[in-house]
Short mmCIF file of C-alpha atoms and ligand atoms in Angstrom, two decimals:
data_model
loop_
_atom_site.label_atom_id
_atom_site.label_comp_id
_atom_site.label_asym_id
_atom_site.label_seq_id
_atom_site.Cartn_x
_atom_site.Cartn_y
_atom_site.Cartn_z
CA UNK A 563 75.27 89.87 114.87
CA UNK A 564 77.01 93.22 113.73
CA UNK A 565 75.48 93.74 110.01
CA UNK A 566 78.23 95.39 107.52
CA UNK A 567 75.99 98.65 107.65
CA UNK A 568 77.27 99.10 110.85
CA UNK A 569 81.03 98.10 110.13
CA UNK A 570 81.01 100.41 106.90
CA UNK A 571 78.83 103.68 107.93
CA UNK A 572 79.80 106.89 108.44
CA UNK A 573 79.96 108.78 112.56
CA UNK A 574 79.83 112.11 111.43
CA UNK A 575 81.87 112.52 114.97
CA UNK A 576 85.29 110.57 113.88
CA UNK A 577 84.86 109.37 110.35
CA UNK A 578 88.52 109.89 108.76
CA UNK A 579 88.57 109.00 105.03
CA UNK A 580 92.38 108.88 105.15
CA UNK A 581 92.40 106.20 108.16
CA UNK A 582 90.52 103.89 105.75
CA UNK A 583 92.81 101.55 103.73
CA UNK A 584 91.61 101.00 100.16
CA UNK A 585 92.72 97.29 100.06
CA UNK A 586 90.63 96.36 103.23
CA UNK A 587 87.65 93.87 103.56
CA UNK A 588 86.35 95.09 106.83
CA UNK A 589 82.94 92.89 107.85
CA UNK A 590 83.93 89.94 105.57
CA UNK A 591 83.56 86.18 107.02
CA UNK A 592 85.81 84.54 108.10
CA UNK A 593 85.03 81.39 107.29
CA UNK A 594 86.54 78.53 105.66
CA UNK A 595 85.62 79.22 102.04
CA UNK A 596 86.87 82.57 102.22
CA UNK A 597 90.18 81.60 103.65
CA UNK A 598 90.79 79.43 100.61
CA UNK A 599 89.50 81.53 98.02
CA UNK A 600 88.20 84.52 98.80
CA UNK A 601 87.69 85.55 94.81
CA UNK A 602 85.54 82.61 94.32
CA UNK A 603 83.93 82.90 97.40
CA UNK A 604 82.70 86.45 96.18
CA UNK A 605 81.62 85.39 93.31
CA UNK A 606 78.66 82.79 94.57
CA UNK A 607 78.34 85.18 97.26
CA UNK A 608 77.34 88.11 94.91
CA UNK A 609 74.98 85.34 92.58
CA UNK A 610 73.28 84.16 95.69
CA UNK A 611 72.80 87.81 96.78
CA UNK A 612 71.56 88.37 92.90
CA UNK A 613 68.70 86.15 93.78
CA UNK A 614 67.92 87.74 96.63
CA UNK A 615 67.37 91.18 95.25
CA UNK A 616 65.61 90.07 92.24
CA UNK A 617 63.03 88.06 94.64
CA UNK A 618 62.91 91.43 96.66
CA UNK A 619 62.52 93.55 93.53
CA UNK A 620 59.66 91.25 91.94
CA UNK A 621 57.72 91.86 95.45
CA UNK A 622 58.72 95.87 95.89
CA UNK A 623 57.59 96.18 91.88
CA UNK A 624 54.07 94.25 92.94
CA UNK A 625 53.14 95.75 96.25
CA UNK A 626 53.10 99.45 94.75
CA UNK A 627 51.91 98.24 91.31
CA UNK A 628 48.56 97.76 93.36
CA UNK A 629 48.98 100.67 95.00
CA UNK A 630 49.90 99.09 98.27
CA UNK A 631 53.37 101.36 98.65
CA UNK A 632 55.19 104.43 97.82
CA UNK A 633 58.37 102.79 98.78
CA UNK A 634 61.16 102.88 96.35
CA UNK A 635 64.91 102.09 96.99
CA UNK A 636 68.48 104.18 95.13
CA UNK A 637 71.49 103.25 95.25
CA UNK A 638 73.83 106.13 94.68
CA UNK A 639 77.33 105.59 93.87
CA UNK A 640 80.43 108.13 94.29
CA UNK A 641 83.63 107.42 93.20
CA UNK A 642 87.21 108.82 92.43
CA UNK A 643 87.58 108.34 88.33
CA UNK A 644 88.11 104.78 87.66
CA UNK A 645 86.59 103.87 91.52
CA UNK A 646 84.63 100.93 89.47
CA UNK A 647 81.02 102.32 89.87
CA UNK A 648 80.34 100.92 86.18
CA UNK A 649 81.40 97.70 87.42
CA UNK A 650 79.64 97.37 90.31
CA UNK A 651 76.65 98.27 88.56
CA UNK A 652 77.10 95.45 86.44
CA UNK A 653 77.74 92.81 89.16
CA UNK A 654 75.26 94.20 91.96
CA UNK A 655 72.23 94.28 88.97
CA UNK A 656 73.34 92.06 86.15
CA UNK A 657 70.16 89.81 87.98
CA UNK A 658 67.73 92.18 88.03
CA UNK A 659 64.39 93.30 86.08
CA UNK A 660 65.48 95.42 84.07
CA UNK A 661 61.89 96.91 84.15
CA UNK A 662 61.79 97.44 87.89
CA UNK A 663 65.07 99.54 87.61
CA UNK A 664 66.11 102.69 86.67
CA UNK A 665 69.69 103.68 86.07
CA UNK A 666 70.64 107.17 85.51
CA UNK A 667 74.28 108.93 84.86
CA UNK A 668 75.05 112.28 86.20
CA UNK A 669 77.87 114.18 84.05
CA UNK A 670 78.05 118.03 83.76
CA UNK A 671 75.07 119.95 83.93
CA UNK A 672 73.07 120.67 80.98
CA UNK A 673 72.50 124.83 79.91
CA UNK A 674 68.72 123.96 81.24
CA UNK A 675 69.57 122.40 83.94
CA UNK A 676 72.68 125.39 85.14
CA UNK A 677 69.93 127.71 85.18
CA UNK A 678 67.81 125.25 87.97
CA UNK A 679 69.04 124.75 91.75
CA UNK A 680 71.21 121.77 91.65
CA UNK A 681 68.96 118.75 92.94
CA UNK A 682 66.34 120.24 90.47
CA UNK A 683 67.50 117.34 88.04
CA UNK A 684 68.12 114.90 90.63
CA UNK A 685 64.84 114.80 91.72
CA UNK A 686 63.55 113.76 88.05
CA UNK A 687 65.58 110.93 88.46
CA UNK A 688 64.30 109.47 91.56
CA UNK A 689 63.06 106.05 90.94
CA UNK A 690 59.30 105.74 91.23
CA UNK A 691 57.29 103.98 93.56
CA UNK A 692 58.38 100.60 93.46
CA UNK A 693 61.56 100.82 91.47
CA UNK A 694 65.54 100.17 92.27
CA UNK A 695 67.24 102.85 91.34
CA UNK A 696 71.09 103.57 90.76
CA UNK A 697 72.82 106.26 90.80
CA UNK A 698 76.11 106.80 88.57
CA UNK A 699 77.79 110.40 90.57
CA UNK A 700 74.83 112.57 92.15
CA UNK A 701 73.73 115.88 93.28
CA UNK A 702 76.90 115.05 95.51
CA UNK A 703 79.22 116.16 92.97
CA UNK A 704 77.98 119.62 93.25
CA UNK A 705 80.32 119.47 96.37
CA UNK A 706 82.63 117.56 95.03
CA UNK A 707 84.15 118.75 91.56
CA UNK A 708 82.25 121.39 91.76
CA UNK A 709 83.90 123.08 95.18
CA UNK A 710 87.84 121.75 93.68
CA UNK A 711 87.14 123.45 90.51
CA UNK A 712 85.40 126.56 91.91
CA UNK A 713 82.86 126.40 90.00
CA UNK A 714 80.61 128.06 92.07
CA UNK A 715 81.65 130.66 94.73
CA UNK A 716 82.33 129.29 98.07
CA UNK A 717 79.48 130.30 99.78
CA UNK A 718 77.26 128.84 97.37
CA UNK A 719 78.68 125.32 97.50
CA UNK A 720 78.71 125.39 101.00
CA UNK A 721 75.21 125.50 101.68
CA UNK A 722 74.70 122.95 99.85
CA UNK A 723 75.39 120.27 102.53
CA UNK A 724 72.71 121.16 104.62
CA UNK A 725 70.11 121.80 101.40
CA UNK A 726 71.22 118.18 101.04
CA UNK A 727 69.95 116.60 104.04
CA UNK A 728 67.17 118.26 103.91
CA UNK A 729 65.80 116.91 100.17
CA UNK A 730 67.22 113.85 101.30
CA UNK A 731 65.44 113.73 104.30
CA UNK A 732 62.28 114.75 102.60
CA UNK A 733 62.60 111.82 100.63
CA UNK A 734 63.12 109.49 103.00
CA UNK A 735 59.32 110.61 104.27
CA UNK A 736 58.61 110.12 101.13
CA UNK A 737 59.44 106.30 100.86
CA UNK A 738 62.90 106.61 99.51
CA UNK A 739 65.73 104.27 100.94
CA UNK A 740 68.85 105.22 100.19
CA UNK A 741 71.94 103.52 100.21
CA UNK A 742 74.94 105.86 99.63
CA UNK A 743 77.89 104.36 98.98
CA UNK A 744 81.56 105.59 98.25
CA UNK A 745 83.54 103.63 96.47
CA UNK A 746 86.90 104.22 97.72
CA UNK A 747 90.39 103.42 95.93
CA UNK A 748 93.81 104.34 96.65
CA UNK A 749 95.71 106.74 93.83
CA UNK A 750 97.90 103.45 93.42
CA UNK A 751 94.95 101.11 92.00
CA UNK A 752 93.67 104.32 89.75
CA UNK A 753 97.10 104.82 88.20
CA UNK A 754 97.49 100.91 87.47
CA UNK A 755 93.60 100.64 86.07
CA UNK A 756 94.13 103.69 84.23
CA UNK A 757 97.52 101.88 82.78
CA UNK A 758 95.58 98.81 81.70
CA UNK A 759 93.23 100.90 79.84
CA UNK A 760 96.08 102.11 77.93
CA UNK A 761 97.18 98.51 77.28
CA UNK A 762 94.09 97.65 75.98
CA UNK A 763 92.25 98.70 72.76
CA UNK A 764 88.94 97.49 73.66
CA UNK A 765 89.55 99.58 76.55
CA UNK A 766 90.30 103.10 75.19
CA UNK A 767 87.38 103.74 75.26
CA UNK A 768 87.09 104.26 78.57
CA UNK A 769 90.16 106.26 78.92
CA UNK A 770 89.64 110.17 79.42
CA UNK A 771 93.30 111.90 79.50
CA UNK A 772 91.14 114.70 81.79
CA UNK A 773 91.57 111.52 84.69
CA UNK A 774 95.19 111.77 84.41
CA UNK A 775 94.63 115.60 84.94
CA UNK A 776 92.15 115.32 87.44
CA UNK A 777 94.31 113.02 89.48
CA UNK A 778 96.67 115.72 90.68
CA UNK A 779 93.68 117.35 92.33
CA UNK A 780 93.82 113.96 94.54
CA UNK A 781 94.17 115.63 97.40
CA UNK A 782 91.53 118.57 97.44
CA UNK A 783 89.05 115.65 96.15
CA UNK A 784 90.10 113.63 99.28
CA UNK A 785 89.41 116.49 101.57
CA UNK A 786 86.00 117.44 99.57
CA UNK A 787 84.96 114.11 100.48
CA UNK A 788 85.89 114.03 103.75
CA UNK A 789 83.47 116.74 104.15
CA UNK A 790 80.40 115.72 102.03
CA UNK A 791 80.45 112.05 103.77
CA UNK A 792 80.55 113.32 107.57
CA UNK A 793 78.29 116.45 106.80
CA UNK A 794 75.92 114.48 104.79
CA UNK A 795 75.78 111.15 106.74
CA UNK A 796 72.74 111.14 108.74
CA UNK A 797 70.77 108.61 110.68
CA UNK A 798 67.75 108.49 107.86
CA UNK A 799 70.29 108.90 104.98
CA UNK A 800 73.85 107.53 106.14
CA UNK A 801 77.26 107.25 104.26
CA UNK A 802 79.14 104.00 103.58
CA UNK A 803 82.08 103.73 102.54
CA UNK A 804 83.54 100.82 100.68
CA UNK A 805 86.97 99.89 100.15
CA UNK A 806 87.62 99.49 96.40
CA UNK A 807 90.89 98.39 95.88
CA UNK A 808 89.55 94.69 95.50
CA UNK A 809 86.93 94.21 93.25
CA UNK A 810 85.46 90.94 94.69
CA UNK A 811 85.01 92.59 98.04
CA UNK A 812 83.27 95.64 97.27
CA UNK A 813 80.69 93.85 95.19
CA UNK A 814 80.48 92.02 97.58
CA UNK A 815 79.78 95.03 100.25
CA UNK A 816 77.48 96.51 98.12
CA UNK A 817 75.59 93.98 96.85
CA UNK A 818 74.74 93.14 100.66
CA UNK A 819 74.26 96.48 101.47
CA UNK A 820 71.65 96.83 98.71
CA UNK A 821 70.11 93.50 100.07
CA UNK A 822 69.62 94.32 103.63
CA UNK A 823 68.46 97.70 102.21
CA UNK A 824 65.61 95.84 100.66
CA UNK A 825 65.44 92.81 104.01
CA UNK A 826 64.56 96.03 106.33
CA UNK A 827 61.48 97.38 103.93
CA UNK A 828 60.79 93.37 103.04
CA UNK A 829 57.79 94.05 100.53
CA UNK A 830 55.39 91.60 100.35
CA UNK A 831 53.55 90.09 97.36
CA UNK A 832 49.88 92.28 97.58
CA UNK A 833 46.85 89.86 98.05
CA UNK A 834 44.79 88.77 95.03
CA UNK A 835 42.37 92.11 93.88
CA UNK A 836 39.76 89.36 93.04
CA UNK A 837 38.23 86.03 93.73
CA UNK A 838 40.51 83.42 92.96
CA UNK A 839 37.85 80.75 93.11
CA UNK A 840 35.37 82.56 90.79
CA UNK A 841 38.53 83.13 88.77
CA UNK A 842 39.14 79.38 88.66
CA UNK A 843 35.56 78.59 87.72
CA UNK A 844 35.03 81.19 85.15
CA UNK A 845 38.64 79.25 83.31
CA UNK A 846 37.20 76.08 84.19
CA UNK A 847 35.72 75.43 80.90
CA UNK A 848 38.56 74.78 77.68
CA UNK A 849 36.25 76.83 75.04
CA UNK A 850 34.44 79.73 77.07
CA UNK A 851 36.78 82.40 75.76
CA UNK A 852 35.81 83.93 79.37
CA UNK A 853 32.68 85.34 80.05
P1 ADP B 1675 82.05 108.50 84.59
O1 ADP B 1675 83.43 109.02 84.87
O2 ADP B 1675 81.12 108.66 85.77
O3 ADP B 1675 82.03 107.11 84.04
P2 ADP B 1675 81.99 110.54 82.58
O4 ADP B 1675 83.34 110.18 82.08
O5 ADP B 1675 80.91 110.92 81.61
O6 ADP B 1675 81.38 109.39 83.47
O7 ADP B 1675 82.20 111.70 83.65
C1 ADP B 1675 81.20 112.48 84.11
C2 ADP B 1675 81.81 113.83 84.47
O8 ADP B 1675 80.76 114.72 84.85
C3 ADP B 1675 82.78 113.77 85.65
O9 ADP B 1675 83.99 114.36 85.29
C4 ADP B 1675 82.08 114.59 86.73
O10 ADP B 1675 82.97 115.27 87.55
C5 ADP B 1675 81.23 115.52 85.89
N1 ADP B 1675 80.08 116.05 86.65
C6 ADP B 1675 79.07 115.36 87.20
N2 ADP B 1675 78.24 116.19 87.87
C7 ADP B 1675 78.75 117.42 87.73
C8 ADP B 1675 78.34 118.70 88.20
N3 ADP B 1675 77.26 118.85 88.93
N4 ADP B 1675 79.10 119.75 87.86
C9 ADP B 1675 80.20 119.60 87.11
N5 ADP B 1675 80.65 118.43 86.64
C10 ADP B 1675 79.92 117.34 86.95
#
């Protein structure tokens, strides 16, 4: 059966960002209950899947709690500005432990961290052994905003690609999986999201007029990511990219994605560190205390 990591990666060799159409479900049954109601569908979908990785996490957490692996899973999310990476956050983890998971933010480097190489803070924000971590932007955005905006000279930014697959392949050696995933959206669905911001007060918050000026940059930030995905999609480390446009489908995408992520490393619950029978008798009596 083809698995959607092989519908939705990244061939270096022919990827074409603008031949992928924001509103499609590519890799999505077709079945019955999706023909009906494909919302709804998504919805138990994404719950069932919930399970799943929280059953996975629970074992991942245990196995290198005993010291039985290094292995540690990140999902990192890239997105144009209102892409939905806070959303998708909330759906793909809203089951999760929240103790098993770290969650970290990327936004303009600090002073400290302008006068480090640029994956000097990303690498502090790896999840440890035995975590899920997410991602909100990445050291990917050091070829992304970074390259429209010139913020560094060209022939800095450019070598960053291949100073990327290299930490990322180190990692992988290292017990990392990691699931990249673009979240891709047309400029139609940003304008309207950004519009229902603007209709709604408990939603200005979330409104930054810098989208609205970022937005006529489309272009340049299409073609910067046209680069960074087929540069930076490898067979360790590959791209996905998901199309956006419909909510219930890409949590949908990446909430599977994240699950067979954690199917292919299945953890397993680490054998008792002790003698479960001697355990038993030493509890055996109500009033010992222990002994
Ligand atoms: P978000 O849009 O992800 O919800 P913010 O509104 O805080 O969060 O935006 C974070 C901002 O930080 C974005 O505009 C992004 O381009 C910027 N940013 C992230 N990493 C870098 C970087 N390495 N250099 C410059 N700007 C960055």
């Amino acid at each position: 059966m083809t698995q959607l990591r092989d519908v939705l990666a990244v061939d270096p060799e022919s990827f074409r960002l603008d031949k992928v159409d924001p509103k499609g479900t590519p890799g999505l049954p077709d079945t019955k209950a999706v023909r009906k109601d494909a919302k709804a569908w998504s919805k138990e979908a994404v719950a069932a899947i919930g399970s799943e990785l929280a059953a996975y996490q629970e074992k991942l957490f245990a196995s290198a709690k005993s010291g039985q692996t290094s292995r540690r899973v990140l999902l990192l999310l890239q997105a144009m500005d209102c892409g939905g990476k806070d959303g998708t956050v909330r759906s793909v983890f809203g089951g999760l432990n929240p103790t098993g998971i770290k969650a970290v933010s990327f936004g303009p480097p600090t002073d400290e961290e302008k006068r480090q190489n640029f994956l000097w803070r990303v690498e502090r924000a790896l999840p440890a052994a035995g975590q899920v971590g997410v991602f909100n932007r990445s050291h990917y955005e050091d070829v992304l905003v970074v390259r429209v905006h010139d913020l560094v000279p060209e022939n800095v930014w450019s070598r960053r690609y291949d100073q990327i697959n290299k930490f990322e392949a180190a990692q992988a050696e290292d017990g990392l999986t990691l699931v990249k995933v673009m979240l891709h959206i047309s400029p139609e669905e940003q304008r309207q999201r950004l519009l229902d911001r603007l209709d709604d007060p408990a939603k200005y918050w979330k409104y930054n007029p810098g989208d609205v000026t970022e937005r006529a940059r489309w272009d340049d930030y299409q073609a910067a990511y046209q680069d960074a995905l087929t540069r930076c999609s490898t067979v360790a480390n590959p791209w996905f990219v998901v199309p956006a446009d419909r909510k219930w489908y890409r949590n949908w995408a990446v909430a599977t994605l994240l699950r067979d992520a954690l199917a292919s490393i299945d953890p397993q619950y680490p054998p008792a560190g002790f003698d479960v029978e001697t355990e038993r008798q030493r509890l055996s009596t109500p009033d010992s205390h222990g002994s």
